Short mmCIF file of C-alpha atoms in Angstrom, two decimals:
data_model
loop_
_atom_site.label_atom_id
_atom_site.label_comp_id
_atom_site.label_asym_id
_atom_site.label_seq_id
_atom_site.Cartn_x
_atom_site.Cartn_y
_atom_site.Cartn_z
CA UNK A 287 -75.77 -35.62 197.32
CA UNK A 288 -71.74 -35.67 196.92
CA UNK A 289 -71.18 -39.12 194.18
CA UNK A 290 -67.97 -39.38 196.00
CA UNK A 291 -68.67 -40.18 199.51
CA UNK A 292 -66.68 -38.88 203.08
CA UNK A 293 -64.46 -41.26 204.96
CA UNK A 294 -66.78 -41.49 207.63
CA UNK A 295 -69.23 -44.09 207.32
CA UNK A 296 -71.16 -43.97 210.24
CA UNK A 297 -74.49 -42.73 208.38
CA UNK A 298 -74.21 -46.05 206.42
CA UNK A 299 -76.85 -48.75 206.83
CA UNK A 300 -75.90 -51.19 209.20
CA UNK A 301 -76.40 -55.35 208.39
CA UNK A 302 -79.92 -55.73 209.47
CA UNK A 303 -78.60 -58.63 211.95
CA UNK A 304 -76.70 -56.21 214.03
CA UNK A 305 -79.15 -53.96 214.23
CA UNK A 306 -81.62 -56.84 215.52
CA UNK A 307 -78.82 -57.77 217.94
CA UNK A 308 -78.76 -54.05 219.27
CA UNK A 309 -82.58 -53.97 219.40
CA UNK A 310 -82.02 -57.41 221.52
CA UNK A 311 -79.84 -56.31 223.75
CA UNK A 312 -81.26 -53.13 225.10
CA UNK A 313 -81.08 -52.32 228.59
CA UNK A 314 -82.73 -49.90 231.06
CA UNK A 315 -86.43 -50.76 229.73
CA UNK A 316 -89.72 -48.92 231.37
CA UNK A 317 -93.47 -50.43 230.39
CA UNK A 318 -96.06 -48.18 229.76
CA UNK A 319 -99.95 -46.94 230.10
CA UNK A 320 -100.42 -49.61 227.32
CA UNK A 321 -98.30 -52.10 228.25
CA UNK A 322 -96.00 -51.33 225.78
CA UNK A 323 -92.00 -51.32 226.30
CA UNK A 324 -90.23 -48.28 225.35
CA UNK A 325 -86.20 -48.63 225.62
CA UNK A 326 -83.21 -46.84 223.57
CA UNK A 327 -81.75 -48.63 220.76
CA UNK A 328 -78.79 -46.18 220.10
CA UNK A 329 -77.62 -43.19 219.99
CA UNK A 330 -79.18 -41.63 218.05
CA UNK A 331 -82.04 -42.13 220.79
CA UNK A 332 -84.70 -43.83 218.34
CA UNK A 333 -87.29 -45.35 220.49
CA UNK A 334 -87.69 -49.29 220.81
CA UNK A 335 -91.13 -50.80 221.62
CA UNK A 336 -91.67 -53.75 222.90
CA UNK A 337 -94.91 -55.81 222.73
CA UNK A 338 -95.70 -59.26 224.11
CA UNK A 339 -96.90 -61.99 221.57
CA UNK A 340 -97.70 -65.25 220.94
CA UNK A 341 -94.90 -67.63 219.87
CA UNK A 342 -96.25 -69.49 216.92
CA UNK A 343 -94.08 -72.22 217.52
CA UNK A 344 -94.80 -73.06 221.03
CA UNK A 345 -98.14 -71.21 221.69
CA UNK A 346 -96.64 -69.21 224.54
CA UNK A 347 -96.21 -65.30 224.67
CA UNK A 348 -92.77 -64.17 223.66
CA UNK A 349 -91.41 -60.50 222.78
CA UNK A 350 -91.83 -58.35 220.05
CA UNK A 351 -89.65 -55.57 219.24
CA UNK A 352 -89.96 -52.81 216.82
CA UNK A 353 -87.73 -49.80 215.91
CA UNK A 354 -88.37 -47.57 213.24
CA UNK A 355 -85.23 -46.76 210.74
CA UNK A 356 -84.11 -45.72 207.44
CA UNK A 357 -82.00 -47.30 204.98
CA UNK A 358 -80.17 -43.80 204.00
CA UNK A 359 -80.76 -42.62 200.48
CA UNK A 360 -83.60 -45.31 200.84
CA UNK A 361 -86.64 -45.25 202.54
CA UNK A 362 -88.08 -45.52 206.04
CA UNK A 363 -88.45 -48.97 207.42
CA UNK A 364 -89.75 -50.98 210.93
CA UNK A 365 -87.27 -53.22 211.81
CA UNK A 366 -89.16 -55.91 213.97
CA UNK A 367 -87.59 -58.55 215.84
CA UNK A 368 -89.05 -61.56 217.99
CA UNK A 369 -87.61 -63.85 220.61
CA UNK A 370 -89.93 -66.51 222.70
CA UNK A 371 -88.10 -67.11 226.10
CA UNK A 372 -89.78 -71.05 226.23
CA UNK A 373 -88.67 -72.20 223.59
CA UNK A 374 -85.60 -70.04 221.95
CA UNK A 375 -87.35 -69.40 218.58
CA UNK A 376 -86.09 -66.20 216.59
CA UNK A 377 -87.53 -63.97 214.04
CA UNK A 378 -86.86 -61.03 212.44
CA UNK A 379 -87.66 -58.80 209.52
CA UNK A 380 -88.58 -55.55 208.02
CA UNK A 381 -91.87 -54.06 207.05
CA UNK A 382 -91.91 -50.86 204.90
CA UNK A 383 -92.93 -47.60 206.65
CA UNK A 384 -92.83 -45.43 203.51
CA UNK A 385 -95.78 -44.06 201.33
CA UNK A 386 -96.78 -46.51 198.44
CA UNK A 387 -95.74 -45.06 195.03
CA UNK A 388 -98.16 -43.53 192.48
CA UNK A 389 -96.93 -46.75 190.06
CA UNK A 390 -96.15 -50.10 190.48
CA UNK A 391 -92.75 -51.33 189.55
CA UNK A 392 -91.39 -54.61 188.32
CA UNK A 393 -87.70 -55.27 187.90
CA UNK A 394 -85.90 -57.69 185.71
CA UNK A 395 -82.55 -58.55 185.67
CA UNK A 396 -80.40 -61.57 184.11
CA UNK A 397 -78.16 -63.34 185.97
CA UNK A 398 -74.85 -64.38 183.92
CA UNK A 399 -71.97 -65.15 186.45
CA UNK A 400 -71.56 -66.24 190.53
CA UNK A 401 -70.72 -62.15 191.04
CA UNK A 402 -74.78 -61.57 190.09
CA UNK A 403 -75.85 -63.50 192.53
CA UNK A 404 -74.44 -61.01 195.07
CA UNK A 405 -76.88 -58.63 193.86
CA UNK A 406 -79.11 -57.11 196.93
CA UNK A 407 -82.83 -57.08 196.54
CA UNK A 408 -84.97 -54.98 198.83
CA UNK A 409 -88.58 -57.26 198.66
CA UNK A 410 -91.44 -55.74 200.38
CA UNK A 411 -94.36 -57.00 202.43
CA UNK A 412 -96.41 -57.15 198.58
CA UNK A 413 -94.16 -57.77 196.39
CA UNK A 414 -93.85 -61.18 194.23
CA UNK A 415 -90.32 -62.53 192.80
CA UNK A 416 -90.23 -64.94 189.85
CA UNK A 417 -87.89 -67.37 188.25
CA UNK A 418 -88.90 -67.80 184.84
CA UNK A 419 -86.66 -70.14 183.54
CA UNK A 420 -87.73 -73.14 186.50
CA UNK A 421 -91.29 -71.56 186.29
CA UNK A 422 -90.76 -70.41 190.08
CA UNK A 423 -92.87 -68.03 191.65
CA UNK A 424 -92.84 -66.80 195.12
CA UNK A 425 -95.78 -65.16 196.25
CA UNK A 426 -95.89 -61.85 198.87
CA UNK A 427 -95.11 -62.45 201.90
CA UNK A 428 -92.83 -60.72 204.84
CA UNK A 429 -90.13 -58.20 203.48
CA UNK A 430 -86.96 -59.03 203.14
CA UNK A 431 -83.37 -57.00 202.87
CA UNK A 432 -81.45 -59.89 200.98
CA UNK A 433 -79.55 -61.17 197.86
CA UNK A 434 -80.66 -63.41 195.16
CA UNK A 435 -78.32 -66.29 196.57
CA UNK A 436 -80.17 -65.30 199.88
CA UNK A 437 -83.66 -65.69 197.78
CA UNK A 438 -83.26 -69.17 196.27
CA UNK A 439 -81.66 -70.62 199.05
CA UNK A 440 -84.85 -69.83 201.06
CA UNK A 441 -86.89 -71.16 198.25
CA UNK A 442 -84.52 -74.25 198.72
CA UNK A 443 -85.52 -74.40 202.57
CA UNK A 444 -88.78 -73.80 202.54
CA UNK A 445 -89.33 -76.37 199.79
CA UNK A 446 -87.19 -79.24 201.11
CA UNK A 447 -88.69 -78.72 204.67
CA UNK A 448 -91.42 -81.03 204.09
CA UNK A 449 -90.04 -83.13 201.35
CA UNK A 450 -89.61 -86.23 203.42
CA UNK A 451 -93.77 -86.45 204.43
CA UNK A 452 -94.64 -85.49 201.04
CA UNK A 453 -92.59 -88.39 199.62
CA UNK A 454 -95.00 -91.04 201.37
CA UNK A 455 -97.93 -88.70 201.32
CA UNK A 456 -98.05 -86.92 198.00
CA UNK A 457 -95.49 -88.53 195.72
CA UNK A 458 -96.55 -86.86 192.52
CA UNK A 459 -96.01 -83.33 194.34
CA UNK A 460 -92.25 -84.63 195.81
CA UNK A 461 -91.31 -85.44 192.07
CA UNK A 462 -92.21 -82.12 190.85
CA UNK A 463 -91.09 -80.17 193.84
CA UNK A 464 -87.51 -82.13 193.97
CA UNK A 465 -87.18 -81.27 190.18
CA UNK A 466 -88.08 -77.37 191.26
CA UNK A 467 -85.14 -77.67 194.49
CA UNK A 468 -82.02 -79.60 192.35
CA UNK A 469 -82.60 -76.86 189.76
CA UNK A 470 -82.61 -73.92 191.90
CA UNK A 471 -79.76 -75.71 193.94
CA UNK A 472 -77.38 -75.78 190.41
CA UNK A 473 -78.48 -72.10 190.34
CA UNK A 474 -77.35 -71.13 193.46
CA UNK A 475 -74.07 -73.44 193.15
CA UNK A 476 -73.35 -71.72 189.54
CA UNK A 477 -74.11 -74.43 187.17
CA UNK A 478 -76.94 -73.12 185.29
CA UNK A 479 -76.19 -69.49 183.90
CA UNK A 480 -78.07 -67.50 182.42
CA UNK A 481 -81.03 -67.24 184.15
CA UNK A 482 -84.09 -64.31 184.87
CA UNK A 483 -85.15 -62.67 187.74
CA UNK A 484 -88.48 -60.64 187.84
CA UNK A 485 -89.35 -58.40 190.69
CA UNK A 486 -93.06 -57.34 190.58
CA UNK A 487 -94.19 -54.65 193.27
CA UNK A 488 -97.78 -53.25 193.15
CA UNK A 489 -96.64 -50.35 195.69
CA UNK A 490 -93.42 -49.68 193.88
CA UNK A 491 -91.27 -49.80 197.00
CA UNK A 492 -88.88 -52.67 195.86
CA UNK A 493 -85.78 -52.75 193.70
CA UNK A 494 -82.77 -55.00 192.50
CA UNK A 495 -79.48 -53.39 193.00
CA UNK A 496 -77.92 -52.45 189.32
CA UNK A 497 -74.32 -51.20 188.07
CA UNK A 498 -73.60 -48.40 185.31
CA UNK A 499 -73.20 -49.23 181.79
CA UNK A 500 -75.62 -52.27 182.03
CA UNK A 501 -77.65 -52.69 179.28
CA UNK A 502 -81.54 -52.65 179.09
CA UNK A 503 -81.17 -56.66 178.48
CA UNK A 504 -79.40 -57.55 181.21
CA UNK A 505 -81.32 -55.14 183.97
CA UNK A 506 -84.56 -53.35 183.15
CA UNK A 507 -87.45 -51.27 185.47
CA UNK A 508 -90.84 -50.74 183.95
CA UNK A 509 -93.40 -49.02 186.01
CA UNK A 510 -96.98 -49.89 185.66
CA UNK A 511 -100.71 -48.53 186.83
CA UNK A 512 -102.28 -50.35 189.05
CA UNK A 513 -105.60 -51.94 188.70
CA UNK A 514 -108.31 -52.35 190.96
CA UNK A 515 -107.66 -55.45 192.53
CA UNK A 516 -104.48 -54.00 193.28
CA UNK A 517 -105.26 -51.09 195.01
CA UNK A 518 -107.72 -52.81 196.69
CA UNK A 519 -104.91 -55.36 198.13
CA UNK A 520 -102.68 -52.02 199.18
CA UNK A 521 -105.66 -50.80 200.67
CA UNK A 522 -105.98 -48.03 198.43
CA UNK A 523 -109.48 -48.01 197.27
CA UNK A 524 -112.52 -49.65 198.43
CA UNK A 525 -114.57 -51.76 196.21
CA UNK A 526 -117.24 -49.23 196.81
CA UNK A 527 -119.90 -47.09 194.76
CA UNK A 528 -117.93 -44.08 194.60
CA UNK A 529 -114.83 -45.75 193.08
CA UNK A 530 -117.84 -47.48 190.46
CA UNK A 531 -119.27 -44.58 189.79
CA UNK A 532 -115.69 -43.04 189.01
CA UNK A 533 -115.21 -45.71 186.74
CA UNK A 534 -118.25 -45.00 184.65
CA UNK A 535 -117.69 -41.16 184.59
CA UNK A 536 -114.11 -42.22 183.51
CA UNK A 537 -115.32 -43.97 180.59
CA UNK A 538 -117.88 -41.39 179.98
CA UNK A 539 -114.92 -38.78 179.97
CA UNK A 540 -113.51 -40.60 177.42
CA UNK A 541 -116.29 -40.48 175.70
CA UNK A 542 -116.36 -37.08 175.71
CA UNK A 543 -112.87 -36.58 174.63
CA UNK A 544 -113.61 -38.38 171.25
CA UNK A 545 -116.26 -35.71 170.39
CA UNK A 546 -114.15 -32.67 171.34
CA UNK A 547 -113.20 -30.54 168.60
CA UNK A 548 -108.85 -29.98 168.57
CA UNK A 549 -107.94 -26.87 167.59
CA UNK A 550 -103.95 -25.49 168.46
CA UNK A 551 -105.47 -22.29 170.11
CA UNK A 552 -106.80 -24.12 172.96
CA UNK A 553 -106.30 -26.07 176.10
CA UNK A 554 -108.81 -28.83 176.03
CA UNK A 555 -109.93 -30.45 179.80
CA UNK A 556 -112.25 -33.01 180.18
CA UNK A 557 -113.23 -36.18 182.99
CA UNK A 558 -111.03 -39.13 183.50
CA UNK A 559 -110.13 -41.88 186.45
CA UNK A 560 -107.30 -41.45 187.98
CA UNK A 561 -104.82 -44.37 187.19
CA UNK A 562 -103.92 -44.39 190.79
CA UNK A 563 -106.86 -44.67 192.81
CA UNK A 564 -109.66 -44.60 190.49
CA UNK A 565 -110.90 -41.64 191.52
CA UNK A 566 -112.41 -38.92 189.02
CA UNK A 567 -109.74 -36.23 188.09
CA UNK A 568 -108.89 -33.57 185.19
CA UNK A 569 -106.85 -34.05 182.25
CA UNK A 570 -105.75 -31.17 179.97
CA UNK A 571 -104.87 -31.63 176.17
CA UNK A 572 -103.72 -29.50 174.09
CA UNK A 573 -102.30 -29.63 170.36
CA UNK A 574 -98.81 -28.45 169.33
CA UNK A 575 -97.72 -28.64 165.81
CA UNK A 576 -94.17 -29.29 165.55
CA UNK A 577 -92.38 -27.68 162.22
CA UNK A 578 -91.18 -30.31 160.04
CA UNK A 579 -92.24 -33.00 162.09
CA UNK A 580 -95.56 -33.68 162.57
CA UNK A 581 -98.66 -32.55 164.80
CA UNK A 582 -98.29 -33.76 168.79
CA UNK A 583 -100.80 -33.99 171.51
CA UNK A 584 -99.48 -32.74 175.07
CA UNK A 585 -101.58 -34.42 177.93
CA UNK A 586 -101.51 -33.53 181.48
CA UNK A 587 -103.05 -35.12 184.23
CA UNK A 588 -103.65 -34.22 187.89
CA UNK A 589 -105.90 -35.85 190.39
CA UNK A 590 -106.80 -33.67 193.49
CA UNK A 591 -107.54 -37.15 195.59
CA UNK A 592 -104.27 -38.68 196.14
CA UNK A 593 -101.71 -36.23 194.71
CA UNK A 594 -100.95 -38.25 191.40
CA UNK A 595 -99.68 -35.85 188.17
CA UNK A 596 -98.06 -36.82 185.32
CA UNK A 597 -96.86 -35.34 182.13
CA UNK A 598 -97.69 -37.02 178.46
CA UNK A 599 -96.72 -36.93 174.93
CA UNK A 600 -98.88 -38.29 172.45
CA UNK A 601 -98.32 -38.86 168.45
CA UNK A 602 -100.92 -39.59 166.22
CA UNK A 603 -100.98 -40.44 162.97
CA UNK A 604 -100.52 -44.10 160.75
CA UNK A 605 -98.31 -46.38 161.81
CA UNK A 606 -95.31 -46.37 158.98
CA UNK A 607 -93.97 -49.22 158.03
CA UNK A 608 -90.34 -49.06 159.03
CA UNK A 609 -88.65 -47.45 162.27
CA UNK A 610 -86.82 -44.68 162.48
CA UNK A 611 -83.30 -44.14 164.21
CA UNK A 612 -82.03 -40.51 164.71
CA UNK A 613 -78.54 -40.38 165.20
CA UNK A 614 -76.79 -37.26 166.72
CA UNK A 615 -72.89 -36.24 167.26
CA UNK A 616 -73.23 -33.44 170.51
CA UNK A 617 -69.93 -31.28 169.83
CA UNK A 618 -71.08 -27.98 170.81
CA UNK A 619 -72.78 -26.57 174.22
CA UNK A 620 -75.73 -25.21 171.94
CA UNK A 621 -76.88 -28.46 170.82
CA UNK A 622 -77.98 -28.95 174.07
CA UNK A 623 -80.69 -26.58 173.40
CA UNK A 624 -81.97 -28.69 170.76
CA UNK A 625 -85.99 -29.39 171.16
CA UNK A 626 -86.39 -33.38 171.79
CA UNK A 627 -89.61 -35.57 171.05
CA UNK A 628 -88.89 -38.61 172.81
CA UNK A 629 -91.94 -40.98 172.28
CA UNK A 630 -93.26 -44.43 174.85
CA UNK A 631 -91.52 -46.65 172.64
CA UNK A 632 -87.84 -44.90 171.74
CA UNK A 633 -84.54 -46.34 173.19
CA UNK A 634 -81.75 -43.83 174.00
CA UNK A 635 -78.13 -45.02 173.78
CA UNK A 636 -75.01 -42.95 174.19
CA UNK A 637 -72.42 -45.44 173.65
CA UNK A 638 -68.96 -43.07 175.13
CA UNK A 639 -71.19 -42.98 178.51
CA UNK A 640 -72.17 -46.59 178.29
CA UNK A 641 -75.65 -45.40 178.99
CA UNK A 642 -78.74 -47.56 177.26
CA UNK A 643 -82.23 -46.90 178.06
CA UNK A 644 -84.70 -49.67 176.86
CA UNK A 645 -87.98 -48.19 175.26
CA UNK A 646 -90.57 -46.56 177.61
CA UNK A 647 -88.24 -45.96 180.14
CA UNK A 648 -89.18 -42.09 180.86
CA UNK A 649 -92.30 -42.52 179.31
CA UNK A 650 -93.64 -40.14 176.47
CA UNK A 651 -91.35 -36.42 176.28
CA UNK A 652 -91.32 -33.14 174.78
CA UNK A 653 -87.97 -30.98 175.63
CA UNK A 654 -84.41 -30.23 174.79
CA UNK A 655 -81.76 -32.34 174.77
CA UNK A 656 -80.27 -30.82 177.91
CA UNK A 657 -83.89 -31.20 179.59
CA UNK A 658 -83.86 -35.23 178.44
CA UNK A 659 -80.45 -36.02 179.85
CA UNK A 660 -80.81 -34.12 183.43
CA UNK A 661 -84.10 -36.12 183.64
CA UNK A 662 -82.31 -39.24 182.57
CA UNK A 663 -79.09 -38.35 185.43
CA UNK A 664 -81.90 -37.41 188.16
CA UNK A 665 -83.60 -41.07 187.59
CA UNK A 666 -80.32 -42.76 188.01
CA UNK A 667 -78.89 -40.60 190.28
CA UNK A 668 -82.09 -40.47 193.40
CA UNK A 669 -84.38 -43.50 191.77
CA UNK A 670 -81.10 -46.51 191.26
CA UNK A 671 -77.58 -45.11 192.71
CA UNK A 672 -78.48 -44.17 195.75
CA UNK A 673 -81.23 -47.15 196.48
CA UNK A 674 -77.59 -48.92 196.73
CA UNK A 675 -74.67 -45.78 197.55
CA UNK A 676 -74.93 -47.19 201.29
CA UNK A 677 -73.82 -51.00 200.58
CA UNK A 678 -71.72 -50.86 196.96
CA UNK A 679 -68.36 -52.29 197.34
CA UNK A 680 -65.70 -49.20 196.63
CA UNK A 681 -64.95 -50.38 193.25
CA UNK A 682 -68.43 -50.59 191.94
CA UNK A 683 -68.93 -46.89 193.97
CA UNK A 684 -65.86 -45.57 191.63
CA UNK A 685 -67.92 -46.81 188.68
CA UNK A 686 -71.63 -45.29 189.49
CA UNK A 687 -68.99 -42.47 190.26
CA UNK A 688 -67.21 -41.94 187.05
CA UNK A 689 -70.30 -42.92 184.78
CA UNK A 690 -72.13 -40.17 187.01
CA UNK A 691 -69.55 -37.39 186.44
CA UNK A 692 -69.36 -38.51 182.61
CA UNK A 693 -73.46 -37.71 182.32
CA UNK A 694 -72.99 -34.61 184.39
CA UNK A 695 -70.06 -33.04 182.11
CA UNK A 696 -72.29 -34.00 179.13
CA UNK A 697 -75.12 -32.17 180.01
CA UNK A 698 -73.08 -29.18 180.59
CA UNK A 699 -71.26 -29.19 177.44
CA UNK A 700 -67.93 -30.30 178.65
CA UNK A 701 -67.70 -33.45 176.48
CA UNK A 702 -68.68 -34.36 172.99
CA UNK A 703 -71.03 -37.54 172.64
CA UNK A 704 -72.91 -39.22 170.04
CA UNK A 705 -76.58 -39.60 170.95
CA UNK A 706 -79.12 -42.31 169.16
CA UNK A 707 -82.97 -42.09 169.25
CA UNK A 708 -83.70 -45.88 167.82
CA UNK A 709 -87.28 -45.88 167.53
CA UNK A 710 -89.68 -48.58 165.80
CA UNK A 711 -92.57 -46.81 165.27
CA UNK A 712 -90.56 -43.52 164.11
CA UNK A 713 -92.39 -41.10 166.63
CA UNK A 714 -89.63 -39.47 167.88
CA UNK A 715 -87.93 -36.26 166.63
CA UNK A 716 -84.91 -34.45 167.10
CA UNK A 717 -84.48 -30.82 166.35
CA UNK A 718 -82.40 -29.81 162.68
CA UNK A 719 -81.12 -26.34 163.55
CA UNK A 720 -80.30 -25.98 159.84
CA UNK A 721 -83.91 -27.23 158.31
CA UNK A 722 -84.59 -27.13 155.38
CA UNK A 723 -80.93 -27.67 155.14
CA UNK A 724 -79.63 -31.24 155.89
CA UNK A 725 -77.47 -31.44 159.17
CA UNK A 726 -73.94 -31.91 158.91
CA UNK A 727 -73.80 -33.76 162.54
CA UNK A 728 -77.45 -35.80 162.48
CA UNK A 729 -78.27 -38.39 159.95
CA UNK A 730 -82.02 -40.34 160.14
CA UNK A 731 -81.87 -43.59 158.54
CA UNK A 732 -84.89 -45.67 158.61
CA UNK A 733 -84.32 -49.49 159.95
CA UNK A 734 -86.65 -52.62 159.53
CA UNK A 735 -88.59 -53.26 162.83
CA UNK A 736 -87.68 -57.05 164.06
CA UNK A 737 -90.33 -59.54 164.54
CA UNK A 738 -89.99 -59.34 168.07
CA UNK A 739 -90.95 -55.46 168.01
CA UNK A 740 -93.55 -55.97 165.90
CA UNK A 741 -95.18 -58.63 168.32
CA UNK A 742 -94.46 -56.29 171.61
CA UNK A 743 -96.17 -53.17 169.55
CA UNK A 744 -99.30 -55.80 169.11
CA UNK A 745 -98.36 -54.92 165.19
CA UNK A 746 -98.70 -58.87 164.10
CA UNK A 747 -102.00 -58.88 164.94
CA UNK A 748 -103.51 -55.84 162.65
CA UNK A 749 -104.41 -56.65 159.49
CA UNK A 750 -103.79 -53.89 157.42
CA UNK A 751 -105.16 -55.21 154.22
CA UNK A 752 -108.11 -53.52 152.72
CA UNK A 753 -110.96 -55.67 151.33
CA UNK A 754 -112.74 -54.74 148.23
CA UNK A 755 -116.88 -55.14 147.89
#
């Protein structure tokens, strides 16, 4: 995909309300076998169906329409739009149409100025949105193609609808839920900065739109496994005896895998549950010894079910008592070549690229530096750029653009950078081409973890005093 884009934007994503107006308006309509309307929604000859409903606000049957799309660089979606003849009453929205990720996804990002709230959000059909700060959650409903303005001031609607019956009926609820509406009113009218958004998606189909050089605290994606209840909601899994029976041989596996002998001459397999559908799979371990380091375990785990792999790196050993950051000045093409332990809970900052990746982004990895950073420009580039290439106005374009081309000329050795591993439990590792010697470009320094590390990494709750009998 070209980062600078052609003149011609006709492959761009049209505003969802024109493309429910041309949907509307189509002419030349034939029914058939099923009853079903089939028209032509544009040129591109995309088929329109049409299907007669009920009207849920008069009782009689109105129209549905439906016309399957994609959001380019995006995924596929059903556009769906309904108009009752009796009584006038629109609707329209969009339900996903792509294939439910192998993780969820939830999306954070802090909202400091009136420009923020411009931000698009692409909500699917199960996907929940939070406001932290007003302790506002909105549960998953229809999905939506919208901003955050566009998100509160729905809240605002929805909750001020039936504010004047609750006021005589339920006065203890109108207090509370007036207090909920004037605050999310002074958000949307810019008088209450900063505040959090939270975008949790079990299927991993939803997104907030994000600009280069944004740091992990003010925008943030983790991805998460899905438990049961989950994939029973997504329809995933049924709360059967095969997916009990998995669990058990899961845990079993496990078992198993405490009892195995490690030796660095052999791959090591043995039973586990699949952490996308439950299902009994294979994982492969094998232990690599990494000179001057310390001893790693490399995990691999493929599930012939539903597809799901996924690559690990596992450290073992005590936890030490400080962190560790690893700091690295890139001035030649062959330090790209540089082997690269990048643990679950190591930050990676490049300050000349603006780049800053909160811990566990990535997950657990074992490559060179070269490997790290094309993985790290193929996330941005496919998984956040382009979820937004088709909207961005041109001068945030010229800045995914340019911060792009920056990453792109660093991997191939065309511009000197300093690269920083910062990581509080000091399980990361970064290759000294002159070892035993000291390296004249990387210096290691170790840094006091803060309290709020130490709480995330569950470390304030160990008690690693010994007791004497």
């Amino acid at each position: 995909m070209p980062l600078v884009p052609d003149a011609d934007n006709s492959n761009l994503f049209q505003p969802l309300g024109s493309t429910v107006e041309a949907i509307t308006s189509v002419p030349d309509a034939t029914n058939d076998e099923r009853g079903v309307l089939n028209t032509q929604a544009n040129d591109e000859s995309q088929a329109v169906q049409e299907i007669e409903s009920l009207c849920m606000n008069c009782r009689e049957n109105g129209t549905t329409r439906l016309l399957l799309t994609r959001i380019p660089y995006f995924r596929e979606i059903v556009l769906m739009s309904f108009s009752c003849p009796h009584c006038g009453f629109r609707n329209s929205e969009i339900q996903p149409a792509s294939e439910i990720q192998e993780k969820g996804s939830r999306h954070r990002f802090l909202i400091e100025s009136k420009e923020d709230l411009n931000r698009q959000i692409v909500k699917s059909e199960s996907c929940d949105c939070a406001f932290p700060s007003i302790s506002l959650e909105i549960p998953h409903q229809r999905g939506q193609l919208t901003t955050i303005e566009g998100l509160l001031t729905e809240v605002v609607e929805d909750l001020s609808q039936s504010q004047p019956v609750r006021k005589y009926s339920e006065p203890e609820a109108f207090q509370k839920i007036e207090a909920v509406v004037a605050k999310a009113q002074e958000m949307i009218d810019g008088k209450v900065f900063p505040f959090q958004v939270v975008v949790d998606d079990p299927a991993g189909n939803s997104w907030i739109e994000v600009s280069p050089g944004e740091s992990h605290e003010k925008w943030s994606k983790t991805e998460y496994f899905r438990t049961l209840s989950q994939n029973q909601a997504l329809g995933l899994v049924n709360a059967d005896e095969d997916t009990q029976d998995g669990e058990r041989e899961g845990e079993q596996g496990a078992d198993r895998q405490q009892t195995l002998p490690i030796s660095n001459d052999e791959i090591h397999t043995f039973q586990a549950t699949c952490p996308s559908c439950l299902r009994r799979c294979d994982t492969h371990m094998k232990l690599v010894d990494i000179p001057h380091f310390k001893e790693v375990v490399i995990m691999s785990t493929v599930c012939d079910n539903c597809g799901y792999k996924s690559n690990e790196v596992k450290t073992g050993g005590e936890i030490p008592p400080k962190g560790k950051r690893i700091t690295l000045r890139v001035d030649d093409p062959e330090d790209m070549a540089r082997d690269v332990l990048k643990s679950e809970t190591c930050a990676l900052v490049i300050p000349e690229l603006n780049l800053d990746l909160t811990a566990g982004t990535l997950g657990g990895r074992f490559t060179t530096l070269e490997g790290l950073l094309r993985e790290v420009f193929e996330q941005l580039d496919t998984r956040v750029f382009s979820e937004t290439y088709d909207s961005m106005d041109p001068e945030r374009m010229e800045r995914w653009s340019t911060f792009l081309r920056g990453l792109q000329d660093a991997i191939e050795g065309k511009r000197t950078f300093t690269l920083i591993l910062d990581d509080p439990l000091a399980a990361s590792y970064l290759q000294n081409v002159y070892a035993p010697d000291p390296d004249p470009n990387m210096t290691i320094e170790e840094v006091e973890r803060t309290e709020e590390q130490n709480e995330d990494l569950g470390l304030n709750e160990i008690n690693v005093e010994s007791n004497d009998y």
